[in-house]
PDB file of C-alpha atoms in Angstrom:
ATOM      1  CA  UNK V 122     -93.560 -86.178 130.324  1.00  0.00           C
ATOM      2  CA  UNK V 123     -90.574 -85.528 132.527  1.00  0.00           C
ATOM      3  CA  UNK V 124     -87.569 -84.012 130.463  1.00  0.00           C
ATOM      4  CA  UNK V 125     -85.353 -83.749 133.389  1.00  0.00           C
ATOM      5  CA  UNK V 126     -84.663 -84.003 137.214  1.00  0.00           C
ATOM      6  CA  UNK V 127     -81.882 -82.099 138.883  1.00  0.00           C
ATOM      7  CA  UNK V 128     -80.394 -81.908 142.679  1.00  0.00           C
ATOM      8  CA  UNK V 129     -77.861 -79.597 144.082  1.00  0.00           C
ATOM      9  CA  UNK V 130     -76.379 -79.493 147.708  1.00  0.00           C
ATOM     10  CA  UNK V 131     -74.024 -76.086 148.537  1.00  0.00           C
ATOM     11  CA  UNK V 132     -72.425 -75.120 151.924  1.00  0.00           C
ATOM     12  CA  UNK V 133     -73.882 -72.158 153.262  1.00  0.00           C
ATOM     13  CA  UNK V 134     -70.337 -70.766 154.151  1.00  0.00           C
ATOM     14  CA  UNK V 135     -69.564 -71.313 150.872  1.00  0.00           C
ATOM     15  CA  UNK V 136     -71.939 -68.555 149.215  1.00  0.00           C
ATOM     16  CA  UNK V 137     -71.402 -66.639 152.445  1.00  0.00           C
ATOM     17  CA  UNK V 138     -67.877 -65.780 151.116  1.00  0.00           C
ATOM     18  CA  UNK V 139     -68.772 -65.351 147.688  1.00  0.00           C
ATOM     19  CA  UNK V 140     -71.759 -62.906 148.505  1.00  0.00           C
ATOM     20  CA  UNK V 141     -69.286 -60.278 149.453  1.00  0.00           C
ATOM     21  CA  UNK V 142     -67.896 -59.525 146.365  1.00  0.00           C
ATOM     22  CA  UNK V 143     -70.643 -57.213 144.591  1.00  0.00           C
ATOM     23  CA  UNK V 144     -69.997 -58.551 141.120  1.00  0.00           C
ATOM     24  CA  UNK V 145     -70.815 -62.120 142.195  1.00  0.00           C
ATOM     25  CA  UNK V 146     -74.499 -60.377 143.459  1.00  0.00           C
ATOM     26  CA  UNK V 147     -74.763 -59.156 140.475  1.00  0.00           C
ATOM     27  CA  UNK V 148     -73.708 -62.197 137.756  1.00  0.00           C
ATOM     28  CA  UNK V 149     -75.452 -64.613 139.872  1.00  0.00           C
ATOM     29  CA  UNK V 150     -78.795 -63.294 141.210  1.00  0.00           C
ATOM     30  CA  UNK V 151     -81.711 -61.504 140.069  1.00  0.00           C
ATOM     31  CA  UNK V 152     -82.615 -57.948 141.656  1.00  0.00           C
ATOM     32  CA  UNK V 153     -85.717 -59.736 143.100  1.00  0.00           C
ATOM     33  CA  UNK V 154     -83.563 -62.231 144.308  1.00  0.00           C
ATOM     34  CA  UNK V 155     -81.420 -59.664 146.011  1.00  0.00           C
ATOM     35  CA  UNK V 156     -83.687 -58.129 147.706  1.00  0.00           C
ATOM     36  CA  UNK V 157     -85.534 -60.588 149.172  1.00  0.00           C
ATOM     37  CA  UNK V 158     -81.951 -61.803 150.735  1.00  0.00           C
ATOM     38  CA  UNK V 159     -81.117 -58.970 151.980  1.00  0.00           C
ATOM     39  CA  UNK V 160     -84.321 -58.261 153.835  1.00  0.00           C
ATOM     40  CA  UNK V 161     -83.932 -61.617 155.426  1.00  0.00           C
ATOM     41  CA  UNK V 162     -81.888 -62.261 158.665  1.00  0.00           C
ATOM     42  CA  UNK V 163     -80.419 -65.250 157.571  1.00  0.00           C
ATOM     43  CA  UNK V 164     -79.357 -64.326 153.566  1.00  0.00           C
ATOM     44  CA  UNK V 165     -76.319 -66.720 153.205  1.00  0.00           C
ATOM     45  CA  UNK V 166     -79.285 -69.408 153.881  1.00  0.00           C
ATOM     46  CA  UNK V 167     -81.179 -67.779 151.228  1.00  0.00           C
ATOM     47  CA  UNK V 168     -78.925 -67.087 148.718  1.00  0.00           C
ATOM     48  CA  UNK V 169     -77.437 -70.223 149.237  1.00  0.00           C
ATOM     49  CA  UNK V 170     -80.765 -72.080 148.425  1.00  0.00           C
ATOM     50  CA  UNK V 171     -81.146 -69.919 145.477  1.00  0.00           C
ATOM     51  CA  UNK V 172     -77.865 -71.051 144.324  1.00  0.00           C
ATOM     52  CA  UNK V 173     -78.714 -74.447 144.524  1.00  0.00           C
ATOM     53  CA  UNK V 174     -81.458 -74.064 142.385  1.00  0.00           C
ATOM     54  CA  UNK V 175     -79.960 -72.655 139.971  1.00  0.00           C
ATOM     55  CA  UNK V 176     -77.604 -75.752 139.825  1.00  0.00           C
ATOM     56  CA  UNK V 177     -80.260 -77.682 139.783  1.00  0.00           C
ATOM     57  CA  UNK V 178     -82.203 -76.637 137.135  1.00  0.00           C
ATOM     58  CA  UNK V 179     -78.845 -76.432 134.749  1.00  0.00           C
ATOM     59  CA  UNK V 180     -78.586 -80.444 135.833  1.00  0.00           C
ATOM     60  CA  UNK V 181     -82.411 -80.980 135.092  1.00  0.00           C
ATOM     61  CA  UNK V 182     -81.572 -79.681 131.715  1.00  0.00           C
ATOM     62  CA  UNK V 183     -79.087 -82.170 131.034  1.00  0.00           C
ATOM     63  CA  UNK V 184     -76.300 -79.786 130.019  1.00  0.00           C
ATOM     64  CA  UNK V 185     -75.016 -78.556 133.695  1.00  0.00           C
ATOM     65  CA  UNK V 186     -74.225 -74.886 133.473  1.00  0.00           C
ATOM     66  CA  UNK V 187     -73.308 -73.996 130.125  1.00  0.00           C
ATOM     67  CA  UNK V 188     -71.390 -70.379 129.094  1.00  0.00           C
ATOM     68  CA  UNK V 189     -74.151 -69.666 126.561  1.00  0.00           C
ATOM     69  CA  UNK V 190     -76.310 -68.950 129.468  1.00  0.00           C
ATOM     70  CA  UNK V 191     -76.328 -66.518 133.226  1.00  0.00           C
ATOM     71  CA  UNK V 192     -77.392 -67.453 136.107  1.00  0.00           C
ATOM     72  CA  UNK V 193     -79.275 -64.093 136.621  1.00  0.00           C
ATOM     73  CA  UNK V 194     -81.486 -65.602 133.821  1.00  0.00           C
ATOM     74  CA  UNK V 195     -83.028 -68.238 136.116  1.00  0.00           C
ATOM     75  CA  UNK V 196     -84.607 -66.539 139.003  1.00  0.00           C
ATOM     76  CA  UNK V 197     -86.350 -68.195 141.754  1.00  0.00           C
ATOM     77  CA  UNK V 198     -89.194 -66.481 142.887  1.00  0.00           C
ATOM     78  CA  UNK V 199     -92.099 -67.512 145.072  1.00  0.00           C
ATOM     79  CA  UNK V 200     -96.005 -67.726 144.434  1.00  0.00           C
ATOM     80  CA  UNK V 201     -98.969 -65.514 146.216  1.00  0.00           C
ATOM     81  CA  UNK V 202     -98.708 -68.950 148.477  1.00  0.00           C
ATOM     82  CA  UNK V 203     -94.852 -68.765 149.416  1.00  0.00           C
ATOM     83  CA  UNK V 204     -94.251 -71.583 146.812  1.00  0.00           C
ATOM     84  CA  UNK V 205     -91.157 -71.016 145.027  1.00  0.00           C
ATOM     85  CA  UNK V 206     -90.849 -71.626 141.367  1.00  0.00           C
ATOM     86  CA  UNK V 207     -88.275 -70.488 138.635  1.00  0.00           C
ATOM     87  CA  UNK V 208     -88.482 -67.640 136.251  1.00  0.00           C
ATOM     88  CA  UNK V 209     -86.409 -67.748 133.194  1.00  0.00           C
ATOM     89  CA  UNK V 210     -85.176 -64.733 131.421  1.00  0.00           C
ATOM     90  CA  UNK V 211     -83.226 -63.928 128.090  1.00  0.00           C
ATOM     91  CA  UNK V 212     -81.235 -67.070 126.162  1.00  0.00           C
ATOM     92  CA  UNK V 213     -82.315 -69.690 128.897  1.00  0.00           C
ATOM     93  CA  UNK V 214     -85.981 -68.922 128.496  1.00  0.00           C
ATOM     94  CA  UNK V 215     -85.573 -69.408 124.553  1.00  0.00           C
ATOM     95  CA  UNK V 216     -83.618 -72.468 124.942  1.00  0.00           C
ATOM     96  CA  UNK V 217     -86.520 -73.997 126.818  1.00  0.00           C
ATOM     97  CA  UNK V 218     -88.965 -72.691 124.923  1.00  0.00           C
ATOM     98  CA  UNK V 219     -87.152 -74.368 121.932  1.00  0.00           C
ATOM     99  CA  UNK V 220     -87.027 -77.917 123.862  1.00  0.00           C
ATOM    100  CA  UNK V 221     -91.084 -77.140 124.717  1.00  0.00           C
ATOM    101  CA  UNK V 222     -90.314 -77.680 128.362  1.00  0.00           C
ATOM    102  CA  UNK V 223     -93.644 -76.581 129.676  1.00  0.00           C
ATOM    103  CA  UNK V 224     -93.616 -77.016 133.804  1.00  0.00           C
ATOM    104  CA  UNK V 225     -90.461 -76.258 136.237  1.00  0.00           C
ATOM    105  CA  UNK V 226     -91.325 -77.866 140.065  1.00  0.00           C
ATOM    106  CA  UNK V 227     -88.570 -76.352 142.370  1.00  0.00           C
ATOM    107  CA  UNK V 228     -88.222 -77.791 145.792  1.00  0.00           C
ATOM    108  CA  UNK V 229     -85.970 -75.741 148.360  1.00  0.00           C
ATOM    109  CA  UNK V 230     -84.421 -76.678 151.563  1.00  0.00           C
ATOM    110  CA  UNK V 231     -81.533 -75.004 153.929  1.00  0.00           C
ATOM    111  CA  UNK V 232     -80.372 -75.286 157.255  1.00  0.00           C
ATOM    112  CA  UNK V 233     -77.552 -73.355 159.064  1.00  0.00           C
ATOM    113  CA  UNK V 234     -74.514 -75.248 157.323  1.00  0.00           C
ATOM    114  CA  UNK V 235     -76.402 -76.899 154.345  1.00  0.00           C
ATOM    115  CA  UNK V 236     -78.436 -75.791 151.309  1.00  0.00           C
ATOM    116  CA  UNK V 237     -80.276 -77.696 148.961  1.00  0.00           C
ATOM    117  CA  UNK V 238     -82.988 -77.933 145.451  1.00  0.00           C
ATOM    118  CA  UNK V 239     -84.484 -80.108 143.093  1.00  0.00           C
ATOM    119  CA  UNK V 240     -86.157 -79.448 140.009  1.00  0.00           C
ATOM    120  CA  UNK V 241     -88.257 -80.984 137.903  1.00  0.00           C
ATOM    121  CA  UNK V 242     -88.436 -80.152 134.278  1.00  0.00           C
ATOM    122  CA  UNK V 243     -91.979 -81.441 132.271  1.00  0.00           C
ATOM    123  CA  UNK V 244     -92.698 -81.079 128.531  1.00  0.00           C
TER     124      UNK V 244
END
C-alpha cells in the first residue's frame, strides 16, 4: 500500500552556491554522497539531484522536513545496476521503521539548470 508520494524540483545554481560552504557538505550529504559528486564533472547536477531527493522523500512522508531529523540521514545511493535508491540512517530510519514503511522507489532527473526526484513510499 502506498504511504506516500513526494516531488521536488531545485535550480542547479542554487546548490551550486550552497556547495561551497563546507558545513552545508557536511549537514546535508552523506560521505558516499560526497564523493561520488566530487568525482563527477558535473557535481552541482549531482548534488543538486540528491537534494531533491531528499525533499522528496521528507514530502512522501507527509511531514516535509522536520528538525527532529538530518538530511545526512537519508542518503541516496545507487544499486550494482546504477539504480538509485535511498538509505536511511539514525532517527529517520527509526521513524520509518515505526510507520512500517517497507519500500522507498526514488526516481532522479537533472539537466544543466534544473534538478528533480520523486519518491515513493510503500508499507
Amino acid at each position: 500500500m502506498v504511504f506516500g508520494i513526494g516531488i521536488d524540483m531545485i535550480e542547479v545554481e542554487r546548490v551550486a552556491a550552497k556547495i561551497q560552504k563546507q558545513d552545508f557538505l557536511e549537514r546535508v550529504f552523506s560521505k558516499g554522497e560526497i564523493e561520488f559528486c566530487e568525482s563527477n564533472p558535473i557535481k552541482e547536477e549531482r548534488y543538486a539531484a540528491r537534494f531533491a531527493a531528499k525533499e522528496a522523500f521528507f514530502k512522501a512522508l507527509g511531514t516535509g522536513w522536520m528538525g527532529q531529523f538530518t538530511f545526512n540521514e537519508v542518503e541516496v545511493v545507487k544499486d550494482e545496476m546504477g539504480k538509485p535508491g535511498i538509505k536511511l540512517h539514525g532517527t529517520v530510519a527509526e521513524w520509518v521503521a515505526e510507520k512500517e514503511i517497507k519500500k522507498i522507489f526514488l526516481s532522479m532527473s537533472h539537466l544543466k539548470s534544473m534538478a528533480s526526484a520523486v519518491v515513493v513510499l510503500e508499507t
